[in-house]
Structure formats: structure tokens, C-alpha cells
Amino acid sequence: MPLDARLKSRLRLRDLDMLMAVAQSGSMAKAANRLSISQPAISKSISEMEHTLGVKLFDRVVKGVEPTRYGRALLKWAAAVFDDLRRGVEEIEFLADPTAGELRIGVAEPMQGGFIPKVIDRVTRQHPRISVEVWPVSQWTAQLRELRARNVDLQVGRLMQTQNENDLHTEVLFNDRAFVVASPHHRVAKRRRIELADLVDELWSLPPAATTVAGQMIADAFRGLGLDLPKRSVFTPSIQVHCGLLATGRYLAVFPGSLLQFGLQHMPIKVLPVRWPTMDLPVGVTVLKQRTLSPVAQLFIEHAREVAKLLKRPKSAAQ
């Protein structure tokens, strides 16, 4: 009998559920307790799967069991099976009631403070029964990990050149220009033209270059003009910290136009006329290619495209 025929007749969702429970628990006894079934039932299920597939799925270790490379491969696709099944149920629920649904979004700073709340507000005004869960994730590697683990439905934030990976699909929503900003009370706020070299000795609040896309771009901008990053700096990915330091009237920061327009439009912030390399950072949506988007996720992306069209360039920026 061909393998696909054997799988259809012998491999059940219940078997895959047991497989995942054993892997997560690291023990057949713990998995049995977790699923409220007997340990022999667990052992029999695993043994039958190994017989059907012709490979060993678990190795015995001192503390219990751990997946073999074959087991890890099956676990990856078992997670996909349950995820797709959940999405099928969600789509049925959405078709029955298109005003409701759930969405999990991975969001990088500073999209959390401007663009994303604007899109969520737009979506929930039209569909008030939609529930949105936002996962703040700063580092790009962590963003990918959450997306590939299917903990989030999609990722929104600045895009990296290394994003052209085989399992990812990316859509650019807009190019977000970065601006040097200060409190209106900062001592340089009233200057009509400023060179970046004039600001190297000022206090700055900046995203870290080692772990954020924005921080790396800012560091490159300084180096491109033959300058080192300001030594008197606070490095953090937190927009709240940047805003708190700006409010003191002593610090400078670099904010994207989307944050200034959608998140900080009521905060007293002055965009400085600093002449520096143009920094248009692409912002977009990243999803898994082999993962079907739910209707709610598709709806969110449609609204994100519309909000992106509303972006304007802040005033007082140097050309």
C-alpha cells in the first residue's frame, strides 16, 4: 500500500496530538497524565506511528524521551496540521458571522505606538467583534521565531534585506522616513539649518544598532558622514523611554514619520531641519508562504494598505 494511503487509513489527529504531548512533556507518563489517558495507550500510538512511517520517532534518554530528527520533522508538520484545522474552523465561523474573529500580530517597535493602533482602530470600528492580540517583538530573529512557530498570524514592521527567505512572503506597505526630533524647548530647536556633525556632542536616545533595524540604519547614517555614534547616548528599543527623555528638553531622538503622524501627533515634538542621508525604511507585512491567511488576517492587511496611503511627510524636515 502506498505511503499516502497508509497515512490516511492509519494516522489520526489523535495520534498527532499524543505525539506533540510526548514531545512537549519529554515523557510518555507525563503526556498520559496531561491527556488523561493510560501510558500504554500513548506507547501503542507512538509505536503504531513508527511502524506506519518506518522510522523511529523518539529516543530514550535519562529523563524520559526526546524526538529523533524524524520525530522533529513530523512534529513541525503536526503543528501545521492543527494550525490549518484551526484556521478552517475560524473561516467557517467568519463566514457565518463576518463581524467576528481573532487575529494575532507580531509587531516591532515603533509600529506599536503609531501605525498598528491606527490600523486596529480602523478595523475594529467597522468590525467591533474582532479580537486582536498584539505581540511586541523587537529583534528580527525573535520576530521570525514567533512567526514560524505560528504563535502569530503575521508580522508587521521594518523589513530587512535578508527577508527574502524561501518560507516567507513579504509585502511592502510604505517607506517610512526617519527624522531627528527634539522637544520644542531643546536648545537647538529654533535653528533653521543643522548639520548632523553639530549634534554629535548632544544627548541622544537611540535604538540599539546591534539588535534593531532602525538602530543599524542610524549608525550607518552617522558613519556615512564620517561620524561616530554620539557617545552621550541612551540605547533602547522602547518608544516610551525615548519620549520620556525627549520630554526633559535635553535629549534628541530619531523617529519615523508614521510614529510622528499616527502616535505622537499630540505630543510637543519638533522635527529638526537636519541634513543627513535619506533614510526611507520599508515597512511591511510578513507571513509564511505555506500558511493560509485567515479572513480576519486578510481584512487586517487590506486596512493596513489603506492606512499606509494616509501617511504625510512631517513639516520642518530638511531636504
Coordinates of C-alpha atoms in Angstrom, one line a residue:
M1 CA 0.0 0.0 0.0
P2 CA 1.4 3.5 -0.9
L3 CA 2.6 5.7 2.0
D4 CA -0.1 8.3 1.5
A5 CA -2.8 5.6 1.6
R6 CA -1.4 4.1 4.8
L7 CA -1.3 7.6 6.4
K8 CA -4.9 8.3 5.5
S9 CA -6.1 5.0 7.0
R10 CA -3.8 4.7 10.0
L11 CA -2.6 8.2 11.1
R12 CA -5.2 10.1 13.1
L13 CA -5.4 13.5 14.6
R14 CA -5.5 11.9 18.0
D15 CA -2.1 10.2 17.2
L16 CA -0.6 13.6 16.3
D17 CA -1.9 15.1 19.5
M18 CA -0.3 12.4 21.5
L19 CA 3.0 12.9 19.6
M20 CA 3.0 16.6 20.4
A21 CA 2.1 15.9 24.1
V22 CA 5.0 13.5 24.4
A23 CA 7.5 15.9 22.8
Q24 CA 6.3 18.8 25.0
S25 CA 6.3 16.7 28.2
G26 CA 9.5 14.8 27.5
S27 CA 7.9 11.7 29.0
M28 CA 5.2 9.3 28.0
A29 CA 4.0 9.1 31.6
K30 CA 3.6 12.9 31.8
A31 CA 1.9 13.0 28.4
A32 CA -0.6 10.4 29.5
N33 CA -1.3 12.3 32.7
R34 CA -1.7 15.5 30.7
L35 CA -4.2 13.9 28.2
S36 CA -6.0 11.9 30.9
I37 CA -5.3 8.5 29.2
S38 CA -3.2 5.5 30.1
Q39 CA 0.5 5.3 29.4
P40 CA 0.1 2.0 27.4
A41 CA -2.3 3.9 25.1
I42 CA 0.4 6.5 24.4
S43 CA 3.1 3.9 23.9
K44 CA 0.8 2.0 21.5
S45 CA 0.0 5.1 19.5
I46 CA 3.7 6.1 19.1
S47 CA 4.7 2.5 18.2
E48 CA 2.0 2.3 15.5
M49 CA 3.1 5.7 14.0
E50 CA 6.7 4.4 13.9
H51 CA 5.5 1.2 12.2
T52 CA 3.4 3.2 9.6
L53 CA 6.3 5.6 8.8
G54 CA 9.1 3.1 9.1
V55 CA 11.3 5.3 11.3
K56 CA 11.9 5.8 15.0
L57 CA 10.2 9.0 16.3
F58 CA 11.7 9.1 19.9
D59 CA 14.9 8.1 21.6
R60 CA 15.0 7.2 25.3
V61 CA 17.2 9.5 27.4
V62 CA 17.9 9.7 31.1
K63 CA 15.0 11.9 32.0
G64 CA 12.5 10.4 29.5
V65 CA 12.3 10.6 25.7
E66 CA 13.2 13.2 23.1
P67 CA 12.3 13.4 19.4
T68 CA 14.6 12.0 16.8
R69 CA 15.2 14.0 13.6
Y70 CA 12.3 12.1 12.1
G71 CA 10.2 13.0 15.1
R72 CA 11.1 16.7 14.9
A73 CA 10.1 16.7 11.2
L74 CA 6.7 15.1 11.9
L75 CA 6.2 17.5 14.9
K76 CA 6.7 20.5 12.6
W77 CA 4.0 19.4 10.2
A78 CA 1.7 18.2 13.0
A79 CA 1.7 21.7 14.3
A80 CA 0.9 22.9 10.8
V81 CA -2.0 20.4 10.6
F82 CA -3.6 21.6 13.8
D83 CA -3.0 25.3 12.8
D84 CA -4.6 24.8 9.4
L85 CA -7.5 23.0 11.0
R86 CA -8.0 25.8 13.5
R87 CA -7.9 28.3 10.5
G88 CA -10.6 26.2 8.8
V89 CA -12.8 26.4 11.8
E90 CA -12.1 30.2 12.0
E91 CA -13.1 30.6 8.4
I92 CA -16.3 28.8 8.9
E93 CA -17.1 31.0 11.9
F94 CA -16.2 34.1 9.9
L95 CA -18.4 33.1 7.0
A96 CA -21.2 32.5 9.5
D97 CA -20.5 35.9 11.2
P98 CA -18.1 38.2 9.2
T99 CA -18.2 40.7 12.0
A100 CA -16.2 38.5 14.4
G101 CA -12.9 36.7 14.5
E102 CA -9.4 36.6 16.2
L103 CA -6.0 37.9 15.0
R104 CA -2.5 37.6 16.5
I105 CA 0.0 40.1 15.2
G106 CA 3.7 40.3 15.9
V107 CA 4.7 44.0 16.0
A108 CA 8.1 45.6 16.1
E109 CA 8.9 49.0 17.7
P110 CA 8.0 51.7 16.8
M111 CA 5.0 50.4 14.9
Q112 CA 3.4 49.6 18.2
G113 CA 3.0 53.3 19.0
G114 CA 1.6 54.6 15.8
F115 CA 0.8 52.7 12.7
I116 CA -0.6 49.5 14.2
P117 CA -3.0 51.2 16.7
K118 CA -4.3 53.2 13.7
V119 CA -5.0 50.1 11.7
I120 CA -6.5 48.2 14.6
D121 CA -8.8 51.2 15.3
R122 CA -9.9 51.3 11.7
V123 CA -10.6 47.5 11.7
T124 CA -12.5 47.4 15.0
R125 CA -14.6 50.4 14.2
Q126 CA -16.0 48.5 11.2
H127 CA -15.9 45.1 12.8
P128 CA -16.3 45.7 16.6
R129 CA -16.4 42.0 17.5
I130 CA -13.0 41.2 16.1
S131 CA -10.4 40.5 18.8
V132 CA -6.7 41.4 18.2
E133 CA -3.8 40.2 20.2
V134 CA -0.6 42.2 19.7
W135 CA 2.8 40.5 20.5
P136 CA 5.6 43.2 20.9
V137 CA 8.8 41.7 19.4
S138 CA 11.8 43.9 18.8
Q139 CA 14.6 41.7 17.5
W140 CA 14.2 40.4 14.0
T141 CA 15.3 36.8 14.8
A142 CA 12.6 36.7 17.5
Q143 CA 10.0 38.0 15.1
L144 CA 10.8 35.2 12.7
R145 CA 10.8 32.6 15.5
E146 CA 7.2 33.6 16.6
L147 CA 6.0 33.6 13.0
R148 CA 7.5 30.2 12.2
A149 CA 6.2 28.8 15.4
R150 CA 2.7 30.0 14.3
N151 CA 2.3 32.0 17.5
V152 CA 1.4 35.0 15.4
D153 CA -0.6 35.2 12.2
L154 CA 1.5 37.9 10.6
Q155 CA 4.4 40.2 11.4
V156 CA 4.3 44.0 10.8
G157 CA 7.4 46.2 11.0
R158 CA 10.5 47.3 9.2
L159 CA 11.8 44.9 6.6
M160 CA 15.3 43.7 6.3
Q161 CA 17.2 42.9 3.1
T162 CA 17.7 39.3 4.4
Q163 CA 14.0 38.8 4.4
N164 CA 14.0 37.1 1.0
E165 CA 13.8 33.6 2.6
N166 CA 12.1 30.7 0.9
D167 CA 9.4 30.2 3.5
L168 CA 8.4 33.9 3.8
H169 CA 6.2 36.2 1.8
T170 CA 6.6 40.0 2.3
E171 CA 4.5 42.9 1.1
V172 CA 5.9 46.5 1.5
L173 CA 3.2 48.8 2.7
F174 CA 5.1 52.1 2.7
N175 CA 8.6 53.6 3.1
D176 CA 9.0 55.3 6.5
R177 CA 11.4 58.2 6.6
A178 CA 13.3 58.8 9.7
F179 CA 13.6 62.3 11.3
V180 CA 15.7 63.8 14.0
V181 CA 13.4 65.2 16.7
A182 CA 13.6 67.2 19.9
S183 CA 11.5 68.9 22.4
P184 CA 10.5 72.5 21.4
H185 CA 12.4 73.5 24.5
H186 CA 15.7 71.9 23.4
R187 CA 18.5 74.5 22.9
V188 CA 18.8 73.6 19.2
A189 CA 15.1 73.5 18.4
K190 CA 15.0 77.0 16.9
R191 CA 17.8 76.6 14.5
R192 CA 16.8 76.8 10.8
R193 CA 19.5 74.5 9.5
I194 CA 21.6 72.0 11.3
E195 CA 24.3 69.6 10.3
L196 CA 24.5 66.2 11.9
A197 CA 28.1 66.9 13.0
D198 CA 26.7 69.8 15.1
L199 CA 24.7 67.4 17.2
V200 CA 27.3 64.6 17.9
D201 CA 28.0 66.0 21.4
E202 CA 24.3 66.3 22.4
L203 CA 22.5 63.8 24.5
W204 CA 20.6 61.2 22.4
S205 CA 18.1 58.5 22.9
L206 CA 18.6 55.8 20.2
P207 CA 17.6 52.3 19.3
P208 CA 20.4 49.8 19.7
A209 CA 22.3 49.2 16.5
A210 CA 23.2 45.6 17.3
T211 CA 19.6 44.3 17.7
T212 CA 17.3 46.7 15.7
V213 CA 16.9 47.6 12.1
A214 CA 16.4 51.3 12.9
G215 CA 19.5 51.4 15.1
Q216 CA 21.6 49.8 12.4
M217 CA 20.4 52.3 9.8
I218 CA 21.1 55.3 12.2
A219 CA 24.6 54.0 12.9
D220 CA 25.2 53.7 9.1
A221 CA 24.0 57.3 8.6
F222 CA 26.5 58.7 11.1
R223 CA 29.3 56.6 9.7
G224 CA 28.4 57.6 6.2
L225 CA 29.2 61.2 7.1
G226 CA 32.4 60.1 8.8
L227 CA 30.9 60.4 12.3
D228 CA 30.8 58.1 15.2
L229 CA 27.6 57.4 17.1
P230 CA 27.1 60.0 19.8
K231 CA 28.8 58.8 23.0
R232 CA 26.3 60.5 25.3
S233 CA 23.5 58.2 24.3
V234 CA 20.9 56.0 25.9
F235 CA 20.3 52.9 23.8
T236 CA 16.8 51.3 24.0
P237 CA 14.2 50.0 21.6
S238 CA 11.5 51.5 23.9
I239 CA 9.4 54.3 22.4
Q240 CA 8.2 55.2 25.9
V241 CA 11.8 55.8 27.1
H242 CA 12.6 57.9 24.0
C243 CA 9.5 60.0 24.6
G244 CA 10.2 60.4 28.3
L245 CA 13.8 61.6 27.6
L246 CA 12.6 63.9 24.9
A247 CA 10.2 65.5 27.3
T248 CA 13.1 66.5 29.6
G249 CA 14.1 69.0 26.9
R250 CA 17.7 67.7 26.9
Y251 CA 17.7 64.7 24.5
L252 CA 17.4 64.2 20.8
A253 CA 15.9 61.1 19.1
V254 CA 15.2 59.7 15.7
F255 CA 11.6 58.9 15.0
P256 CA 9.9 57.5 11.8
G257 CA 7.2 59.7 10.1
S258 CA 4.5 57.1 10.8
L259 CA 5.0 57.4 14.5
L260 CA 5.0 61.2 14.4
Q261 CA 1.8 61.2 12.4
F262 CA -0.2 58.4 14.0
G263 CA 1.1 58.0 17.5
L264 CA 2.7 61.2 18.7
Q265 CA 0.7 63.9 16.9
H266 CA -0.4 65.5 20.2
M267 CA 3.0 65.4 21.9
P268 CA 5.1 68.5 21.7
I269 CA 7.9 67.4 19.4
K270 CA 9.9 69.5 17.0
V271 CA 11.2 67.9 13.7
L272 CA 14.7 69.4 13.3
P273 CA 16.0 70.6 9.9
V274 CA 18.9 68.2 10.0
R275 CA 20.6 67.4 6.7
W276 CA 21.6 63.8 6.7
P277 CA 21.4 60.8 4.4
T278 CA 17.8 60.0 3.3
M279 CA 16.6 57.1 5.4
D280 CA 13.4 55.6 3.9
L281 CA 12.9 52.3 5.8
P282 CA 10.5 49.9 4.1
V283 CA 7.7 48.8 6.4
G284 CA 5.6 45.8 5.5
V285 CA 3.7 42.6 6.4
T286 CA 5.5 39.3 6.6
V287 CA 3.6 35.9 6.5
L288 CA 4.5 32.3 6.0
K289 CA 4.1 31.2 2.4
Q290 CA 2.7 27.8 3.1
R291 CA 0.2 29.1 5.7
T292 CA -3.3 30.1 4.5
L293 CA -4.3 33.5 5.8
S294 CA -7.5 33.7 7.8
P295 CA -10.2 36.0 6.6
V296 CA -9.5 38.3 9.6
A297 CA -5.8 38.5 8.7
Q298 CA -6.7 39.3 5.1
L299 CA -9.1 42.0 6.3
F300 CA -6.3 43.5 8.5
I301 CA -3.9 43.7 5.7
E302 CA -6.4 45.4 3.5
H303 CA -7.0 48.1 6.1
A304 CA -3.2 48.4 6.6
R305 CA -2.8 49.2 2.9
E306 CA -5.5 51.9 3.3
V307 CA -3.9 53.5 6.4
A308 CA -0.5 53.4 4.6
K309 CA -1.9 55.7 1.9
L310 CA -2.7 58.4 4.6
L311 CA 1.0 59.0 5.5
K312 CA 2.3 62.5 5.1
R313 CA 5.8 63.9 5.4
P314 CA 6.3 65.9 8.6
K315 CA 7.0 69.6 8.4
S316 CA 10.3 71.3 9.2
A317 CA 12.4 68.5 7.8
A318 CA 15.5 69.4 5.8
Q319 CA 15.5 68.4 2.2

